[in-house]
């Protein structure tokens, strides 16, 4: 009888141990479920953030494209506004005296080879940039806006065919006037010329900044 009671007691203790294990397992399961729910919540939050970032990236790309388009349009408008301008490079500082337009009118027969019929007229003219007190520095370009566009084209064509002009002690070059963006693009193209010559390839630069290579 005592042995039976002993066995019953032992079984009861094992059952109590099983119950304790089940209770612990139940608590662990609840904790895991809570962790899983928290993880799912974080994943959902990350998905929302990813969607938001993708939307922002798409918006940023659209904005960048719009900015590039606007920049291109502004550059084009600025180049158009400068199409009646010429740039004279190499004329020493202060050579023009106090009246730059009169100075240009007096020297243009030596530089442009135009018959001046109708006479060459300037709407405005000025030196580019602030005054320089150091005469050893390269003289500032003179930018002149002509009244008649066909004369601007004739002058630039003559300058391309002739090259630098000698005016007293100065070698004068005449070029078109472009916006900053266009000048940088042309400069990048012109840097390719030595390599293209090495390859014996023909090339040209269309106005304002388009290069062809054959």
Short mmCIF file of C-alpha atoms in Angstrom, two decimals:
data_model
loop_
_atom_site.label_atom_id
_atom_site.label_comp_id
_atom_site.label_asym_id
_atom_site.label_seq_id
_atom_site.Cartn_x
_atom_site.Cartn_y
_atom_site.Cartn_z
CA UNK A 1 0.00 0.00 0.00
CA UNK A 2 2.79 2.38 0.91
CA UNK A 3 4.51 1.60 -2.41
CA UNK A 4 1.35 2.50 -4.32
CA UNK A 5 1.06 5.76 -2.41
CA UNK A 6 4.69 6.48 -3.13
CA UNK A 7 4.17 5.87 -6.87
CA UNK A 8 1.03 8.03 -6.88
CA UNK A 9 2.98 10.82 -5.20
CA UNK A 10 5.78 10.50 -7.74
CA UNK A 11 3.28 10.60 -10.65
CA UNK A 12 1.63 13.66 -9.12
CA UNK A 13 4.97 15.40 -8.91
CA UNK A 14 5.75 14.57 -12.53
CA UNK A 15 2.32 15.91 -13.53
CA UNK A 16 3.03 19.09 -11.59
CA UNK A 17 6.37 19.37 -13.41
CA UNK A 18 4.64 18.89 -16.74
CA UNK A 19 2.08 21.54 -15.81
CA UNK A 20 4.90 23.90 -14.86
CA UNK A 21 6.63 23.20 -18.16
CA UNK A 22 3.40 23.76 -20.06
CA UNK A 23 2.86 27.04 -18.23
CA UNK A 24 6.41 28.15 -19.06
CA UNK A 25 5.95 27.06 -22.68
CA UNK A 26 2.69 28.98 -22.84
CA UNK A 27 4.42 32.11 -21.56
CA UNK A 28 7.26 31.67 -24.06
CA UNK A 29 4.72 31.18 -26.86
CA UNK A 30 2.93 34.37 -25.87
CA UNK A 31 6.28 36.19 -25.77
CA UNK A 32 7.20 34.84 -29.21
CA UNK A 33 3.82 35.86 -30.58
CA UNK A 34 4.36 39.34 -29.17
CA UNK A 35 7.85 39.48 -30.71
CA UNK A 36 6.48 38.30 -34.06
CA UNK A 37 3.74 40.92 -33.93
CA UNK A 38 6.35 43.58 -33.15
CA UNK A 39 8.57 42.35 -35.98
CA UNK A 40 5.64 42.40 -38.40
CA UNK A 41 4.83 45.92 -37.27
CA UNK A 42 8.44 47.01 -37.93
CA UNK A 43 8.41 45.31 -41.34
CA UNK A 44 5.19 47.12 -42.21
CA UNK A 45 6.76 50.37 -41.06
CA UNK A 46 9.84 49.71 -43.20
CA UNK A 47 7.64 48.96 -46.20
CA UNK A 48 5.86 52.27 -45.75
CA UNK A 49 9.19 54.07 -45.46
CA UNK A 50 10.47 52.33 -48.61
CA UNK A 51 7.36 53.38 -50.50
CA UNK A 52 7.83 56.94 -49.24
CA UNK A 53 11.51 56.92 -50.28
CA UNK A 54 10.65 55.55 -53.73
CA UNK A 55 8.09 58.32 -54.14
CA UNK A 56 10.64 60.93 -53.04
CA UNK A 57 13.26 59.53 -55.43
CA UNK A 58 10.79 59.59 -58.32
CA UNK A 59 9.82 63.15 -57.41
CA UNK A 60 13.49 64.13 -57.15
CA UNK A 61 14.23 62.65 -60.58
CA UNK A 62 11.31 64.55 -62.06
CA UNK A 63 12.54 67.71 -60.36
CA UNK A 64 16.09 67.15 -61.65
CA UNK A 65 14.77 66.67 -65.17
CA UNK A 66 12.70 69.83 -64.86
CA UNK A 67 15.74 71.75 -63.58
CA UNK A 68 17.90 70.45 -66.44
CA UNK A 69 15.22 71.45 -68.92
CA UNK A 70 14.87 74.92 -67.39
CA UNK A 71 18.65 75.35 -67.31
CA UNK A 72 18.84 74.36 -70.96
CA UNK A 73 16.11 76.84 -71.86
CA UNK A 74 17.78 79.64 -69.88
CA UNK A 75 21.12 78.91 -71.55
CA UNK A 76 19.45 78.99 -74.96
CA UNK A 77 17.72 82.28 -74.16
CA UNK A 78 20.96 83.82 -72.91
CA UNK A 79 22.83 82.68 -76.02
CA UNK A 80 20.11 84.19 -78.20
CA UNK A 81 20.33 87.46 -76.32
CA UNK A 82 24.09 87.52 -77.04
CA UNK A 83 23.93 86.65 -80.73
CA UNK A 84 24.55 90.27 -81.82
CA UNK A 85 27.64 90.50 -79.58
CA UNK A 86 31.28 90.12 -80.49
CA UNK A 87 34.19 89.65 -78.07
CA UNK A 88 37.47 91.40 -78.81
CA UNK A 89 40.41 89.75 -77.06
CA UNK A 90 43.89 91.20 -76.64
CA UNK A 91 43.23 94.95 -76.69
CA UNK A 92 45.29 96.50 -73.93
CA UNK A 93 43.60 98.01 -70.90
CA UNK A 94 42.71 101.72 -71.26
CA UNK A 95 43.46 101.71 -75.01
CA UNK A 96 39.84 102.66 -75.64
CA UNK A 97 40.09 105.90 -73.64
CA UNK A 98 36.83 107.31 -72.31
CA UNK A 99 34.57 106.45 -75.26
CA UNK A 100 34.74 102.76 -76.13
CA UNK A 101 32.22 102.92 -78.98
CA UNK A 102 34.13 105.67 -80.76
CA UNK A 103 37.30 103.65 -80.28
CA UNK A 104 35.72 100.56 -81.85
CA UNK A 105 34.37 102.59 -84.76
CA UNK A 106 37.87 103.90 -85.44
CA UNK A 107 39.56 100.50 -85.44
CA UNK A 108 36.93 98.26 -87.04
CA UNK A 109 38.11 98.85 -90.66
CA UNK A 110 41.44 97.33 -89.66
CA UNK A 111 39.79 94.35 -88.00
CA UNK A 112 36.61 93.48 -89.86
CA UNK A 113 37.28 94.13 -93.59
CA UNK A 114 33.69 95.36 -93.99
CA UNK A 115 32.76 98.00 -96.55
CA UNK A 116 30.67 99.71 -93.81
CA UNK A 117 27.65 100.20 -96.04
CA UNK A 118 25.50 100.72 -94.06
CA UNK A 119 27.95 102.02 -91.47
CA UNK A 120 28.86 99.81 -88.56
CA UNK A 121 26.90 100.87 -85.48
CA UNK A 122 27.19 99.65 -81.90
CA UNK A 123 24.28 99.51 -79.48
CA UNK A 124 26.61 99.24 -76.49
CA UNK A 125 30.11 98.14 -75.58
CA UNK A 126 31.97 97.48 -72.35
CA UNK A 127 34.91 95.69 -70.79
CA UNK A 128 34.09 92.37 -69.13
CA UNK A 129 34.69 92.16 -65.40
CA UNK A 130 36.06 94.62 -62.82
CA UNK A 131 38.89 97.03 -63.59
CA UNK A 132 42.45 95.77 -63.19
CA UNK A 133 45.15 97.89 -61.70
CA UNK A 134 47.88 95.37 -62.58
CA UNK A 135 48.79 96.02 -66.23
CA UNK A 136 50.78 92.77 -66.40
CA UNK A 137 47.56 90.75 -66.29
CA UNK A 138 45.76 89.69 -69.44
CA UNK A 139 43.53 92.58 -70.60
CA UNK A 140 39.81 92.17 -70.10
CA UNK A 141 37.77 91.31 -73.21
CA UNK A 142 35.70 94.01 -74.84
CA UNK A 143 32.12 92.96 -75.52
CA UNK A 144 30.34 94.96 -78.20
CA UNK A 145 26.72 94.62 -79.30
CA UNK A 146 26.18 95.54 -82.95
CA UNK A 147 23.00 97.08 -84.28
CA UNK A 148 22.75 94.80 -87.33
CA UNK A 149 22.96 91.04 -86.95
CA UNK A 150 24.16 90.43 -90.52
CA UNK A 151 27.22 92.57 -89.79
CA UNK A 152 27.88 90.54 -86.64
CA UNK A 153 27.91 87.38 -88.75
CA UNK A 154 30.19 88.95 -91.36
CA UNK A 155 32.68 90.06 -88.72
CA UNK A 156 32.76 86.62 -87.09
CA UNK A 157 33.15 84.89 -90.45
CA UNK A 158 36.04 87.20 -91.36
CA UNK A 159 37.64 86.53 -87.98
CA UNK A 160 37.36 82.74 -88.43
CA UNK A 161 38.94 82.90 -91.88
CA UNK A 162 41.61 85.46 -91.04
CA UNK A 163 42.73 84.53 -87.53
CA UNK A 164 44.29 87.12 -85.19
CA UNK A 165 44.53 90.74 -86.38
CA UNK A 166 47.56 92.93 -85.70
CA UNK A 167 46.65 96.27 -84.16
CA UNK A 168 49.77 98.19 -83.16
CA UNK A 169 51.54 95.96 -80.64
CA UNK A 170 48.47 93.81 -80.00
CA UNK A 171 47.31 90.58 -81.63
CA UNK A 172 43.53 90.90 -81.58
CA UNK A 173 41.12 87.99 -81.81
CA UNK A 174 37.39 88.36 -82.40
CA UNK A 175 35.00 85.65 -81.24
CA UNK A 176 31.30 85.16 -80.63
CA UNK A 177 29.87 85.84 -77.20
CA UNK A 178 28.24 82.92 -75.38
CA UNK A 179 26.71 82.16 -72.01
CA UNK A 180 28.89 80.63 -69.29
CA UNK A 181 27.39 77.14 -69.76
CA UNK A 182 27.94 77.22 -73.51
CA UNK A 183 31.54 78.45 -73.13
CA UNK A 184 32.28 75.57 -70.76
CA UNK A 185 30.80 73.05 -73.21
CA UNK A 186 32.79 74.50 -76.11
CA UNK A 187 35.95 74.44 -74.00
CA UNK A 188 35.38 70.75 -73.23
CA UNK A 189 34.94 69.99 -76.94
CA UNK A 190 38.01 71.96 -77.94
CA UNK A 191 40.09 69.99 -75.44
CA UNK A 192 39.47 66.93 -77.64
CA UNK A 193 41.11 68.45 -80.71
CA UNK A 194 44.68 67.21 -80.09
CA UNK A 195 43.46 63.63 -79.70
CA UNK A 196 41.27 63.85 -82.80
CA UNK A 197 44.25 65.15 -84.80
CA UNK A 198 46.32 62.20 -83.59
CA UNK A 199 43.59 59.87 -84.84
CA UNK A 200 43.46 61.80 -88.15
CA UNK A 201 39.74 62.33 -87.71
CA UNK A 202 37.82 65.23 -89.17
CA UNK A 203 35.79 67.33 -86.78
CA UNK A 204 33.93 70.59 -86.50
CA UNK A 205 32.10 72.65 -83.92
CA UNK A 206 28.63 73.87 -84.79
CA UNK A 207 27.22 76.98 -83.21
CA UNK A 208 26.76 77.27 -80.33
CA UNK A 209 28.19 74.01 -78.89
CA UNK A 210 27.63 70.91 -81.01
CA UNK A 211 30.54 68.85 -82.22
CA UNK A 212 30.64 66.53 -85.20
CA UNK A 213 33.33 63.94 -85.85
CA UNK A 214 33.87 61.78 -88.95
#
